[in-house]
Amino acid sequence: MLLAWARATFRSLTDRLIIDAPSFSETGFLRLVPEPSVVRSAGAAAGPLVGARMVIDGRDAVSVTFRCAGDGASGVYLVLNTVTDRARDHLELFRMERVGGVDPWVLSCALPADVIVSYQFVPVGPGGLDPRVADDRRAWARVVASAVRDRSHPRVLVNGRGHVASLFAGPDARLAWPAVQGDSSYMRAAREVECAVLVASGGSSPRRRVAVVHDGDGTPQRTLLVFDGQIWRANGVGWLTRRYPGLRVVTIDAGELGERERELTDAGRVEALVGAVCDEVGVGPIALAGQSYGGLGVLEAALGGTLPVECFVAQSPSLWWGGGERGRGEGTLMAELSRGERRLPDGLTLWCQVGEREVAMWPVVRRCVGLLDGATSLVRFETYSGGHDVAWWREGLLRALDEWCVRGDGAQDDKATPIAPRLGLPTHLL
């Protein structure tokens, strides 16, 4: 059943060689020969069809068959988040096929049994894919912009690009985030108020940042701040106020593209932004979470030591920032930690989480944790079976909040007070 996979070279989004001898343990993907009986079953299935278990490279795996109607397309490609990104010069491995006269396009593969991954389909016309995708990130970005969700599968999310994607979880994965679309009433907080926060840093003119405050039915007693608010709102982050009674969630918009990059990679701007939001709408104990550039921003905020935040969740932090290569290596913050110029203040909790498919990133995140581990604060390192992906970021955030909210329950919550609210918000937001 296994299809022989010739020696190949995979590329990261930086177009740099990162794997010269791919193995399942590194890529988390192996294409299989579709079996006609499986294909026939897949034709009537809802979403990916999970088949036999197997062990590959010492890793528990499972066969999975994806299928796509195609709707008249000349071909269809499967985009598995991060996995396909890194294999742009071998996209034939992800080209779906028609087998035995069955109408849907299908692709059978082996994936880790505990994988949590978003995926999409890219239908193409007679001309196929843009040949520049192997070496041109912008060409590849245009391709994935045309990707569509699996309409036969009920589990969906909004990915980091802001596109609707489908979610696949292996049989050994544990999901806590509801399989409910983010725009449903169940996934929204009882009260949501948008406000504009004025932020000033480095003597520059004040800038306005949008923040949305999500409150449950009860009195808010603690606050979670999350960067990239648009993405989290699209994924129904207001539901957290149901899971954790007394939790206020504040989603912070950091701007678009280059503006977001400038905001979240500059320590001073991050500190000013988070400080302003805490002053305006922070209540009681505060946690801060972010992903990618936002994850780097979380680390900068933690190391600054001046913010009224006690718990930090840095997911897939862009620790390459300021280094020689985009997406690879160690950048400015890691250099400062290596020289002993930065340390984590006492009394904080820091979660550093990374995906196993982020092969250029997770060793750096692990080293970062090692450099911080000598501090008296609590530092945790966790990996998830996935890539640079909202799919597991949601689960990782719940893992951290489960501990933070439970640990803080009780007398500490009774003493929680607002931190200098100044926006003139309705009483229930104060």
Coordinates of C-alpha atoms in Angstrom, one line a residue, residues 43-365:
G43 CA -17.3 8.6 -2.2
A44 CA -20.1 8.3 0.4
A45 CA -18.2 9.5 3.4
A46 CA -18.4 12.9 5.1
G47 CA -14.9 14.4 5.1
P48 CA -11.6 12.5 5.3
L49 CA -12.0 8.7 5.7
V50 CA -9.7 7.2 8.3
G51 CA -8.4 3.7 7.6
A52 CA -5.8 1.3 8.9
R53 CA -3.3 2.1 11.6
M54 CA 0.4 1.6 11.0
V55 CA 3.8 2.4 12.4
I56 CA 6.2 4.5 10.3
D57 CA 9.6 5.6 11.4
G58 CA 8.6 4.5 14.9
R59 CA 5.6 6.8 14.8
D60 CA 2.0 5.8 15.2
A61 CA 0.2 6.7 12.0
V62 CA -3.1 6.2 10.3
S63 CA -4.1 6.1 6.7
V64 CA -6.4 8.9 5.6
T65 CA -8.3 9.4 2.3
F66 CA -9.3 12.9 1.3
R67 CA -11.8 13.5 -1.5
C68 CA -12.9 16.5 -3.4
A69 CA -15.8 16.9 -5.9
G70 CA -13.7 19.1 -8.1
D71 CA -16.6 20.8 -9.8
G72 CA -15.2 20.6 -13.3
A73 CA -11.6 21.3 -12.4
S74 CA -8.8 19.8 -14.5
G75 CA -7.0 18.9 -11.4
V76 CA -7.0 19.3 -7.6
Y77 CA -4.2 19.6 -5.1
L78 CA -4.4 18.9 -1.3
V79 CA -2.9 21.6 0.9
L80 CA -2.0 20.3 4.3
N81 CA -1.0 23.3 6.4
T82 CA 2.8 23.6 6.6
V83 CA 3.4 20.2 5.1
T84 CA 2.5 21.2 1.6
D85 CA 4.1 24.6 2.1
R86 CA 7.4 23.0 2.7
A87 CA 7.1 20.6 -0.3
R88 CA 6.5 23.2 -3.0
D89 CA 9.0 21.7 -5.4
H90 CA 7.3 18.3 -5.1
L91 CA 3.7 19.2 -5.3
E92 CA 3.0 16.1 -7.4
L93 CA 2.9 14.3 -4.0
F94 CA -0.2 16.3 -3.2
R95 CA -2.0 16.1 -6.6
M96 CA -5.3 14.3 -6.2
E97 CA -6.5 11.7 -8.7
R98 CA -9.5 9.9 -9.9
V99 CA -9.5 6.1 -9.4
G100 CA -11.6 3.4 -11.0
G101 CA -14.1 5.8 -12.6
V102 CA -15.1 7.3 -9.2
D103 CA -16.0 11.0 -9.7
P104 CA -14.4 12.6 -6.6
W105 CA -10.7 13.5 -6.7
V106 CA -9.0 11.5 -4.0
L107 CA -5.7 11.3 -2.2
S108 CA -4.7 8.7 0.3
C109 CA -1.8 9.3 2.7
A110 CA -0.4 8.4 6.1
L111 CA -0.5 11.0 8.8
P112 CA 0.4 10.9 12.5
A113 CA -2.4 9.3 14.5
D114 CA -2.5 12.4 16.8
V115 CA -2.2 15.1 14.1
I116 CA -4.2 18.3 14.3
V117 CA -4.1 20.1 11.0
S118 CA -6.0 22.4 8.8
Y119 CA -6.4 21.6 5.1
Q120 CA -7.8 22.9 1.9
F121 CA -8.2 22.0 -1.8
V122 CA -6.8 23.9 -4.8
P123 CA -8.7 23.3 -8.0
V124 CA -6.7 24.1 -11.1
G125 CA -7.6 24.5 -14.8
P126 CA -5.9 23.0 -17.9
G127 CA -2.8 25.1 -17.4
G128 CA -2.1 23.6 -14.0
L129 CA -0.2 25.4 -11.3
D130 CA 2.0 28.4 -11.7
P131 CA 5.4 26.9 -12.3
R132 CA 7.0 29.6 -10.1
V133 CA 5.5 28.3 -6.9
A134 CA 8.5 26.2 -6.1
D135 CA 10.8 29.2 -5.7
D136 CA 8.5 32.2 -5.3
R137 CA 6.6 32.7 -2.0
R138 CA 4.3 35.3 -3.6
A139 CA 3.3 32.9 -6.4
W140 CA 2.5 30.3 -3.8
A141 CA 0.6 32.8 -1.7
R142 CA -1.6 33.5 -4.8
V143 CA -2.2 29.8 -5.2
V144 CA -3.3 29.2 -1.6
A145 CA -5.5 32.3 -1.8
S146 CA -7.6 30.3 -4.3
A147 CA -7.9 27.3 -1.9
V148 CA -11.3 26.1 -0.7
R149 CA -12.5 24.2 2.3
D150 CA -13.7 20.6 2.2
R151 CA -17.5 21.1 1.9
S152 CA -18.2 17.5 2.9
H153 CA -16.6 18.0 6.3
P154 CA -18.3 19.8 9.2
R155 CA -15.2 20.9 11.1
V156 CA -13.9 24.3 9.9
L157 CA -11.8 27.1 11.1
V158 CA -10.4 30.4 9.9
N159 CA -6.6 30.0 9.3
G160 CA -3.8 32.5 9.9
R161 CA -4.3 33.9 6.4
G162 CA -7.9 34.7 7.2
H163 CA -9.3 32.0 4.9
V164 CA -11.9 29.3 5.8
A165 CA -10.2 25.9 6.0
S166 CA -11.2 22.4 7.1
L167 CA -9.9 20.7 10.2
F168 CA -8.6 17.1 10.4
A169 CA -7.8 15.5 13.7
G170 CA -6.3 12.0 13.9
P171 CA -8.0 9.4 16.1
D172 CA -5.5 9.9 18.9
A173 CA -5.8 13.7 18.9
R174 CA -7.8 15.3 21.7
L175 CA -9.9 18.3 20.7
A176 CA -11.7 20.5 23.2
W177 CA -12.6 23.4 21.0
P178 CA -16.2 22.9 19.8
A179 CA -16.9 21.8 16.3
V180 CA -19.1 24.8 15.8
Q181 CA -18.6 27.6 13.3
G182 CA -17.1 30.7 14.9
D183 CA -20.0 33.0 13.8
S184 CA -22.7 31.0 15.7
S185 CA -24.3 32.5 18.7
Y186 CA -22.9 29.7 20.9
M187 CA -19.3 30.8 20.1
R188 CA -19.9 34.4 21.0
A189 CA -19.8 36.0 24.4
A190 CA -22.9 37.4 26.1
R191 CA -21.6 40.9 25.7
E192 CA -19.1 42.2 23.1
V193 CA -18.0 45.8 22.9
E194 CA -15.6 47.3 20.4
C195 CA -13.4 50.1 21.5
A196 CA -10.5 52.1 20.2
V197 CA -7.3 52.2 22.3
L198 CA -4.9 55.1 22.0
V199 CA -1.3 53.9 22.1
A200 CA 1.8 56.1 22.3
S201 CA 5.4 54.9 22.3
G202 CA 8.8 56.3 21.8
G203 CA 7.6 59.9 21.6
S204 CA 5.6 59.2 18.4
S205 CA 2.1 60.5 17.8
P206 CA -0.6 58.3 19.4
R207 CA -2.0 55.6 17.2
R208 CA -5.4 53.9 17.5
R209 CA -5.8 50.2 17.9
V210 CA -9.1 48.3 17.8
A211 CA -9.8 46.0 20.7
V212 CA -13.0 44.0 21.3
V213 CA -14.0 43.2 24.9
H214 CA -15.9 39.8 25.3
D215 CA -17.7 39.2 28.6
G216 CA -19.8 36.4 29.9
D217 CA -23.0 36.7 32.0
G218 CA -21.2 37.2 35.3
T219 CA -18.8 39.8 36.7
P220 CA -15.4 39.6 35.0
Q221 CA -12.7 38.6 37.4
R222 CA -9.7 37.9 35.1
T223 CA -8.6 38.9 31.6
L224 CA -7.1 37.1 28.6
L225 CA -5.5 39.4 26.0
V226 CA -4.9 37.9 22.5
F227 CA -3.2 39.4 19.5
D228 CA -4.5 39.1 16.0
G229 CA -8.1 39.7 17.2
Q230 CA -9.7 39.3 13.8
I231 CA -8.6 35.7 13.4
W232 CA -9.6 34.8 17.0
R233 CA -13.0 36.4 16.7
A234 CA -13.6 34.5 13.4
N235 CA -12.8 31.3 15.3
G236 CA -15.4 32.1 18.1
V237 CA -13.0 33.1 20.9
G238 CA -16.0 34.5 22.8
W239 CA -16.9 30.9 23.7
L240 CA -14.0 31.0 26.2
T241 CA -16.2 33.1 28.5
R242 CA -18.6 30.1 28.7
R243 CA -15.8 27.6 29.4
Y244 CA -14.2 29.8 32.0
P245 CA -16.9 31.8 34.0
G246 CA -15.5 35.1 35.1
L247 CA -13.0 35.4 32.2
R248 CA -12.9 38.5 30.1
V249 CA -11.4 38.1 26.7
V250 CA -9.9 41.1 24.9
T251 CA -9.0 40.6 21.2
I252 CA -6.4 43.1 20.0
D253 CA -6.1 44.0 16.3
A254 CA -2.5 44.7 15.5
G255 CA -3.0 45.9 11.9
E256 CA -2.5 44.4 8.5
L257 CA 0.7 42.9 6.9
G258 CA 3.6 45.3 7.3
E259 CA 1.8 47.2 10.1
R260 CA 1.3 44.1 12.1
E261 CA 5.0 43.1 11.6
R262 CA 6.2 46.5 12.8
E263 CA 3.8 46.4 15.8
L264 CA 4.6 42.9 17.1
T265 CA 8.3 42.7 16.5
D266 CA 9.2 46.0 18.3
A267 CA 9.5 45.5 22.1
G268 CA 8.6 49.1 22.8
R269 CA 5.6 49.1 20.6
V270 CA 4.4 45.8 22.1
E271 CA 4.8 47.1 25.7
A272 CA 3.0 50.3 24.9
L273 CA 0.1 48.4 23.2
V274 CA -0.4 45.8 25.9
G275 CA 0.0 48.4 28.6
A276 CA -2.6 50.7 27.1
V277 CA -5.1 47.8 26.7
C278 CA -4.5 46.7 30.3
D279 CA -5.1 50.2 31.5
E280 CA -8.3 50.5 29.6
V281 CA -10.1 47.2 30.0
G282 CA -7.9 44.8 32.1
V283 CA -9.5 43.2 35.1
G284 CA -7.7 41.3 37.8
P285 CA -5.1 38.7 37.0
I286 CA -4.1 39.1 33.3
A287 CA -2.8 36.6 30.7
L288 CA -1.4 37.5 27.3
A289 CA -1.3 35.1 24.3
G290 CA 0.0 35.4 20.7
Q291 CA 1.1 33.4 17.7
S292 CA 3.9 33.8 15.2
Y293 CA 4.9 37.5 15.3
G294 CA 2.4 37.7 18.2
G295 CA 4.3 34.9 19.9
L296 CA 7.5 36.9 19.7
G297 CA 5.5 39.9 21.0
V298 CA 4.4 37.8 24.0
L299 CA 8.0 36.9 24.8
E300 CA 9.1 40.6 24.5
A301 CA 6.3 41.6 26.8
A302 CA 7.2 38.9 29.4
L303 CA 10.9 39.9 29.4
G304 CA 10.2 43.6 29.7
G305 CA 8.9 43.0 33.2
T306 CA 6.8 46.2 33.4
L307 CA 3.3 45.0 32.5
P308 CA 0.6 43.9 34.9
V309 CA 0.5 40.4 33.3
E310 CA 1.2 37.2 35.2
C311 CA 0.7 34.5 32.5
F312 CA 2.2 34.5 29.0
V313 CA 1.4 32.1 26.2
A314 CA 3.8 32.3 23.2
Q315 CA 2.8 29.9 20.4
S316 CA 5.1 29.4 17.4
P317 CA 7.1 32.6 18.2
S318 CA 9.0 34.1 15.3
L319 CA 12.4 33.9 17.1
W320 CA 14.2 34.2 13.7
W321 CA 13.3 37.9 13.6
G322 CA 16.3 40.1 13.2
G323 CA 18.5 37.2 12.0
G324 CA 20.0 36.5 8.7
E325 CA 17.2 34.4 7.2
R326 CA 13.4 34.7 7.3
G327 CA 11.8 31.8 9.1
R328 CA 15.1 30.2 10.1
G329 CA 17.8 30.5 12.8
E330 CA 18.0 32.7 15.8
G331 CA 17.3 36.4 15.7
T332 CA 17.8 39.4 17.9
L333 CA 16.0 38.2 21.0
M334 CA 17.8 34.9 21.0
A335 CA 21.1 36.6 20.7
E336 CA 20.3 38.8 23.7
L337 CA 19.2 35.8 25.7
S338 CA 22.4 33.9 24.7
R339 CA 24.6 36.8 25.9
G340 CA 22.7 36.9 29.2
E341 CA 21.4 40.4 28.5
R342 CA 17.7 39.5 29.1
R343 CA 16.1 37.4 31.8
L344 CA 12.5 36.6 32.8
P345 CA 11.3 38.5 35.9
D346 CA 10.3 36.5 39.0
G347 CA 6.8 35.2 39.6
L348 CA 5.5 34.8 36.0
T349 CA 4.2 31.8 34.1
L350 CA 5.4 31.4 30.5
W351 CA 4.1 28.7 28.1
C352 CA 6.2 28.2 24.9
Q353 CA 4.4 26.0 22.4
V354 CA 5.4 24.9 18.9
G355 CA 4.3 22.5 16.2
E356 CA 6.3 19.4 15.4
R357 CA 6.1 20.2 11.7
E358 CA 7.7 23.5 12.3
V359 CA 11.0 21.8 11.9
A360 CA 13.1 25.0 11.6
M361 CA 11.3 26.6 14.5
W362 CA 10.8 24.1 17.3
P363 CA 14.5 23.5 18.1
V364 CA 14.9 27.3 18.5
V365 CA 11.9 27.5 20.8

